[in-house]
PDB file of C-alpha atoms in Angstrom:
ATOM      1  CA  UNK K 169     309.817 245.102  88.138  1.00 49.00           C
ATOM      2  CA  UNK K 170     310.701 247.230  85.087  1.00 54.00           C
ATOM      3  CA  UNK K 171     309.662 245.791  81.788  1.00 55.00           C
ATOM      4  CA  UNK K 172     313.169 246.158  80.264  1.00 52.00           C
ATOM      5  CA  UNK K 173     314.656 243.792  82.865  1.00 57.00           C
ATOM      6  CA  UNK K 174     312.103 241.144  81.964  1.00 62.00           C
ATOM      7  CA  UNK K 175     313.131 241.303  78.310  1.00 69.00           C
ATOM      8  CA  UNK K 176     315.003 238.104  77.443  1.00 74.00           C
ATOM      9  CA  UNK K 177     317.563 239.956  75.259  1.00 68.00           C
ATOM     10  CA  UNK K 178     318.395 242.393  78.073  1.00 69.00           C
ATOM     11  CA  UNK K 179     318.844 239.465  80.563  1.00 72.00           C
ATOM     12  CA  UNK K 180     321.152 237.750  78.060  1.00 71.00           C
ATOM     13  CA  UNK K 181     323.247 240.974  77.682  1.00 66.00           C
ATOM     14  CA  UNK K 182     323.511 241.301  81.509  1.00 65.00           C
ATOM     15  CA  UNK K 183     324.517 237.633  81.820  1.00 73.00           C
ATOM     16  CA  UNK K 184     327.208 237.973  79.108  1.00 64.00           C
ATOM     17  CA  UNK K 185     328.564 241.123  80.732  1.00 66.00           C
ATOM     18  CA  UNK K 186     328.677 239.447  84.159  1.00 61.00           C
ATOM     19  CA  UNK K 187     330.369 236.339  82.627  1.00 60.00           C
ATOM     20  CA  UNK K 188     333.072 238.505  81.057  1.00 58.00           C
ATOM     21  CA  UNK K 189     333.690 240.358  84.289  1.00 57.00           C
ATOM     22  CA  UNK K 190     334.021 237.131  86.194  1.00 54.00           C
ATOM     23  CA  UNK K 191     336.265 235.362  83.666  1.00 54.00           C
ATOM     24  CA  UNK K 192     338.273 238.366  82.399  1.00 55.00           C
ATOM     25  CA  UNK K 193     339.322 238.816  78.823  1.00 50.00           C
ATOM     26  CA  UNK K 194     341.921 236.106  78.604  1.00 52.00           C
ATOM     27  CA  UNK K 195     342.832 233.913  75.605  1.00 50.00           C
ATOM     28  CA  UNK K 196     340.936 230.767  75.173  1.00 50.00           C
ATOM     29  CA  UNK K 197     342.189 227.646  76.936  1.00 50.00           C
ATOM     30  CA  UNK K 198     342.676 225.950  73.517  1.00 53.00           C
ATOM     31  CA  UNK K 199     345.242 228.503  72.335  1.00 61.00           C
ATOM     32  CA  UNK K 200     348.873 227.455  72.658  1.00 70.00           C
ATOM     33  CA  UNK K 201     350.767 229.137  75.417  1.00 79.00           C
ATOM     34  CA  UNK K 202     353.814 231.322  74.751  1.00 82.00           C
ATOM     35  CA  UNK K 203     357.255 229.955  75.667  1.00 88.00           C
ATOM     36  CA  UNK K 204     358.804 231.307  78.863  1.00 90.00           C
ATOM     37  CA  UNK K 205     360.146 234.841  78.836  1.00 90.00           C
ATOM     38  CA  UNK K 206     363.815 233.702  79.081  1.00 92.00           C
ATOM     39  CA  UNK K 207     363.402 231.718  75.898  1.00 93.00           C
ATOM     40  CA  UNK K 208     361.688 234.626  74.099  1.00 92.00           C
ATOM     41  CA  UNK K 209     364.485 236.903  75.151  1.00 94.00           C
ATOM     42  CA  UNK K 210     367.084 234.505  73.741  1.00 94.00           C
ATOM     43  CA  UNK K 211     365.231 234.451  70.374  1.00 93.00           C
ATOM     44  CA  UNK K 212     364.477 238.211  70.257  1.00 93.00           C
ATOM     45  CA  UNK K 213     366.372 240.362  67.700  1.00 94.00           C
ATOM     46  CA  UNK K 214     365.519 243.773  69.129  1.00 95.00           C
ATOM     47  CA  UNK K 215     364.783 244.485  72.804  1.00 96.00           C
ATOM     48  CA  UNK K 216     364.452 247.997  74.152  1.00 96.00           C
ATOM     49  CA  UNK K 217     363.825 249.652  77.478  1.00 96.00           C
ATOM     50  CA  UNK K 218     360.833 251.914  76.815  1.00 95.00           C
ATOM     51  CA  UNK K 219     358.105 254.116  78.255  1.00 94.00           C
ATOM     52  CA  UNK K 220     354.482 254.295  77.062  1.00 94.00           C
ATOM     53  CA  UNK K 221     353.831 257.864  75.894  1.00 94.00           C
ATOM     54  CA  UNK K 222     350.241 257.133  74.832  1.00 93.00           C
ATOM     55  CA  UNK K 223     347.906 254.192  74.441  1.00 91.00           C
ATOM     56  CA  UNK K 224     344.712 254.230  72.366  1.00 90.00           C
ATOM     57  CA  UNK K 225     342.118 251.949  70.794  1.00 88.00           C
ATOM     58  CA  UNK K 226     340.584 253.078  67.517  1.00 88.00           C
ATOM     59  CA  UNK K 227     339.861 252.380  63.856  1.00 85.00           C
ATOM     60  CA  UNK K 228     342.976 251.162  62.056  1.00 78.00           C
ATOM     61  CA  UNK K 229     342.105 252.603  58.666  1.00 77.00           C
ATOM     62  CA  UNK K 230     343.090 249.274  56.980  1.00 73.00           C
ATOM     63  CA  UNK K 231     340.883 247.964  54.299  1.00 72.00           C
ATOM     64  CA  UNK K 232     340.155 244.456  55.525  1.00 69.00           C
ATOM     65  CA  UNK K 233     337.591 241.720  54.838  1.00 71.00           C
ATOM     66  CA  UNK K 234     334.039 242.206  56.212  1.00 73.00           C
ATOM     67  CA  UNK K 235     334.480 239.736  59.051  1.00 73.00           C
ATOM     68  CA  UNK K 236     337.784 241.090  60.383  1.00 72.00           C
ATOM     69  CA  UNK K 237     337.616 243.703  63.172  1.00 71.00           C
ATOM     70  CA  UNK K 238     339.062 247.068  62.091  1.00 78.00           C
ATOM     71  CA  UNK K 239     339.789 248.394  65.603  1.00 81.00           C
ATOM     72  CA  UNK K 240     343.369 248.208  66.767  1.00 84.00           C
ATOM     73  CA  UNK K 241     345.363 249.048  69.948  1.00 88.00           C
ATOM     74  CA  UNK K 242     348.231 251.502  69.419  1.00 89.00           C
ATOM     75  CA  UNK K 243     351.008 252.119  71.868  1.00 91.00           C
ATOM     76  CA  UNK K 244     353.456 254.981  71.232  1.00 94.00           C
ATOM     77  CA  UNK K 245     356.712 254.012  72.871  1.00 95.00           C
ATOM     78  CA  UNK K 246     359.600 256.266  73.851  1.00 95.00           C
ATOM     79  CA  UNK K 247     362.846 254.349  73.652  1.00 96.00           C
ATOM     80  CA  UNK K 248     365.197 254.902  76.534  1.00 94.00           C
ATOM     81  CA  UNK K 249     367.932 252.508  75.519  1.00 95.00           C
ATOM     82  CA  UNK K 250     368.527 249.485  73.323  1.00 96.00           C
ATOM     83  CA  UNK K 251     369.124 246.324  75.329  1.00 96.00           C
ATOM     84  CA  UNK K 252     369.668 243.875  72.486  1.00 95.00           C
ATOM     85  CA  UNK K 253     370.111 244.339  68.751  1.00 95.00           C
ATOM     86  CA  UNK K 254     370.176 247.649  66.879  1.00 95.00           C
ATOM     87  CA  UNK K 255     367.381 250.213  66.711  1.00 94.00           C
ATOM     88  CA  UNK K 256     368.346 253.670  65.603  1.00 92.00           C
ATOM     89  CA  UNK K 257     365.058 255.432  66.514  1.00 92.00           C
ATOM     90  CA  UNK K 258     364.021 257.117  69.801  1.00 95.00           C
ATOM     91  CA  UNK K 259     360.381 256.272  69.296  1.00 95.00           C
ATOM     92  CA  UNK K 260     358.357 253.249  68.081  1.00 94.00           C
ATOM     93  CA  UNK K 261     354.714 252.540  67.508  1.00 92.00           C
ATOM     94  CA  UNK K 262     353.391 249.142  68.398  1.00 91.00           C
ATOM     95  CA  UNK K 263     350.073 247.854  67.063  1.00 88.00           C
ATOM     96  CA  UNK K 264     347.862 245.026  68.224  1.00 85.00           C
ATOM     97  CA  UNK K 265     344.329 243.702  67.492  1.00 78.00           C
ATOM     98  CA  UNK K 266     341.771 243.903  70.242  1.00 66.00           C
ATOM     99  CA  UNK K 267     341.775 240.260  71.111  1.00 65.00           C
ATOM    100  CA  UNK K 268     344.128 238.909  72.245  1.00 65.00           C
ATOM    101  CA  UNK K 269     346.015 242.268  72.680  1.00 58.00           C
ATOM    102  CA  UNK K 270     349.080 240.903  74.399  1.00 74.00           C
ATOM    103  CA  UNK K 271     349.946 242.482  77.749  1.00 84.00           C
ATOM    104  CA  UNK K 272     347.380 245.243  77.412  1.00 82.00           C
ATOM    105  CA  UNK K 273     346.665 245.557  81.168  1.00 84.00           C
ATOM    106  CA  UNK K 274     350.375 246.068  81.876  1.00 88.00           C
ATOM    107  CA  UNK K 275     350.748 248.606  78.964  1.00 88.00           C
ATOM    108  CA  UNK K 276     347.803 250.531  80.334  1.00 88.00           C
ATOM    109  CA  UNK K 277     349.395 250.660  83.818  1.00 89.00           C
ATOM    110  CA  UNK K 278     352.678 251.879  82.312  1.00 90.00           C
ATOM    111  CA  UNK K 279     350.845 254.506  80.209  1.00 91.00           C
ATOM    112  CA  UNK K 280     349.222 255.922  83.402  1.00 90.00           C
ATOM    113  CA  UNK K 281     352.672 255.793  85.252  1.00 88.00           C
ATOM    114  CA  UNK K 282     354.405 257.766  82.466  1.00 89.00           C
ATOM    115  CA  UNK K 283     356.693 260.273  84.092  1.00 83.00           C
ATOM    116  CA  UNK K 284     356.266 258.745  87.562  1.00 81.00           C
ATOM    117  CA  UNK K 285     359.635 259.093  89.393  1.00 74.00           C
ATOM    118  CA  UNK K 286     361.707 256.972  87.002  1.00 76.00           C
ATOM    119  CA  UNK K 287     359.552 253.839  87.560  1.00 82.00           C
ATOM    120  CA  UNK K 288     357.861 254.050  84.243  1.00 88.00           C
ATOM    121  CA  UNK K 289     360.174 251.956  82.060  1.00 93.00           C
ATOM    122  CA  UNK K 290     359.908 248.319  81.009  1.00 94.00           C
ATOM    123  CA  UNK K 291     361.616 245.995  78.610  1.00 95.00           C
ATOM    124  CA  UNK K 292     359.971 245.201  75.295  1.00 94.00           C
ATOM    125  CA  UNK K 293     360.774 243.255  72.193  1.00 94.00           C
ATOM    126  CA  UNK K 294     360.169 245.113  68.999  1.00 94.00           C
ATOM    127  CA  UNK K 295     358.628 242.262  67.016  1.00 88.00           C
ATOM    128  CA  UNK K 296     358.647 243.269  63.317  1.00 86.00           C
ATOM    129  CA  UNK K 297     355.833 241.851  61.120  1.00 84.00           C
ATOM    130  CA  UNK K 298     355.912 242.291  57.343  1.00 84.00           C
ATOM    131  CA  UNK K 299     352.477 243.206  55.888  1.00 78.00           C
ATOM    132  CA  UNK K 300     353.512 243.880  52.300  1.00 78.00           C
ATOM    133  CA  UNK K 301     356.346 244.883  50.045  1.00 82.00           C
ATOM    134  CA  UNK K 302     358.560 247.207  52.057  1.00 82.00           C
ATOM    135  CA  UNK K 303     355.806 247.690  54.656  1.00 81.00           C
ATOM    136  CA  UNK K 304     356.064 246.327  58.239  1.00 83.00           C
ATOM    137  CA  UNK K 305     354.814 247.120  61.648  1.00 86.00           C
ATOM    138  CA  UNK K 306     355.733 246.283  65.252  1.00 88.00           C
ATOM    139  CA  UNK K 307     353.189 243.892  66.715  1.00 87.00           C
ATOM    140  CA  UNK K 308     352.108 243.310  70.278  1.00 86.00           C
ATOM    141  CA  UNK K 309     350.013 240.258  69.638  1.00 77.00           C
ATOM    142  CA  UNK K 310     352.660 237.593  68.889  1.00 72.00           C
ATOM    143  CA  UNK K 311     354.447 235.792  71.661  1.00 85.00           C
ATOM    144  CA  UNK K 312     357.131 238.425  72.222  1.00 87.00           C
ATOM    145  CA  UNK K 313     359.499 239.158  75.167  1.00 92.00           C
ATOM    146  CA  UNK K 314     358.374 241.778  77.719  1.00 92.00           C
ATOM    147  CA  UNK K 315     359.390 242.479  81.307  1.00 93.00           C
ATOM    148  CA  UNK K 316     357.427 244.826  83.409  1.00 92.00           C
ATOM    149  CA  UNK K 317     358.280 246.075  86.943  1.00 90.00           C
ATOM    150  CA  UNK K 318     357.016 243.863  89.768  1.00 87.00           C
ATOM    151  CA  UNK K 319     354.480 246.410  90.912  1.00 86.00           C
ATOM    152  CA  UNK K 320     352.771 246.390  87.518  1.00 84.00           C
ATOM    153  CA  UNK K 321     352.395 242.558  86.992  1.00 78.00           C
ATOM    154  CA  UNK K 322     349.121 241.278  88.400  1.00 59.00           C
ATOM    155  CA  UNK K 323     349.242 237.978  90.286  1.00 57.00           C
ATOM    156  CA  UNK K 324     347.843 235.004  88.392  1.00 48.00           C
TER     157      UNK K 324
END
């Protein structure tokens, strides 16, 4: 047997990877669950029908504390129509931290389906988060309303 496999650190890494694959990257059981989507829709201020033009994970460029991860998820949305509230733009950028990233699996599927026969739109709440004086961003991490097509949503 190769010597690297016998190394306890390598075996620990293989075990951790296997455990993540089996469990999936889901929020911890101790975290509070989000309210049902119909309640989130009632509380939402801005809801749009959108398409994912691009989806990426990379360094945020933010100057944060040493213990805070600097990588973020970025989704560039093309706004097809405003369903609720007012939003003058035709595009929006939504940011999220890597864990928990919100409905990342569904956003990935929608990014792949961009331009696919009119089945690439979904409903999304533009949840504005203030991060400073006159500075805000749209977040995907908070409990926010979203509705994806049935073919995108994975069974639980």
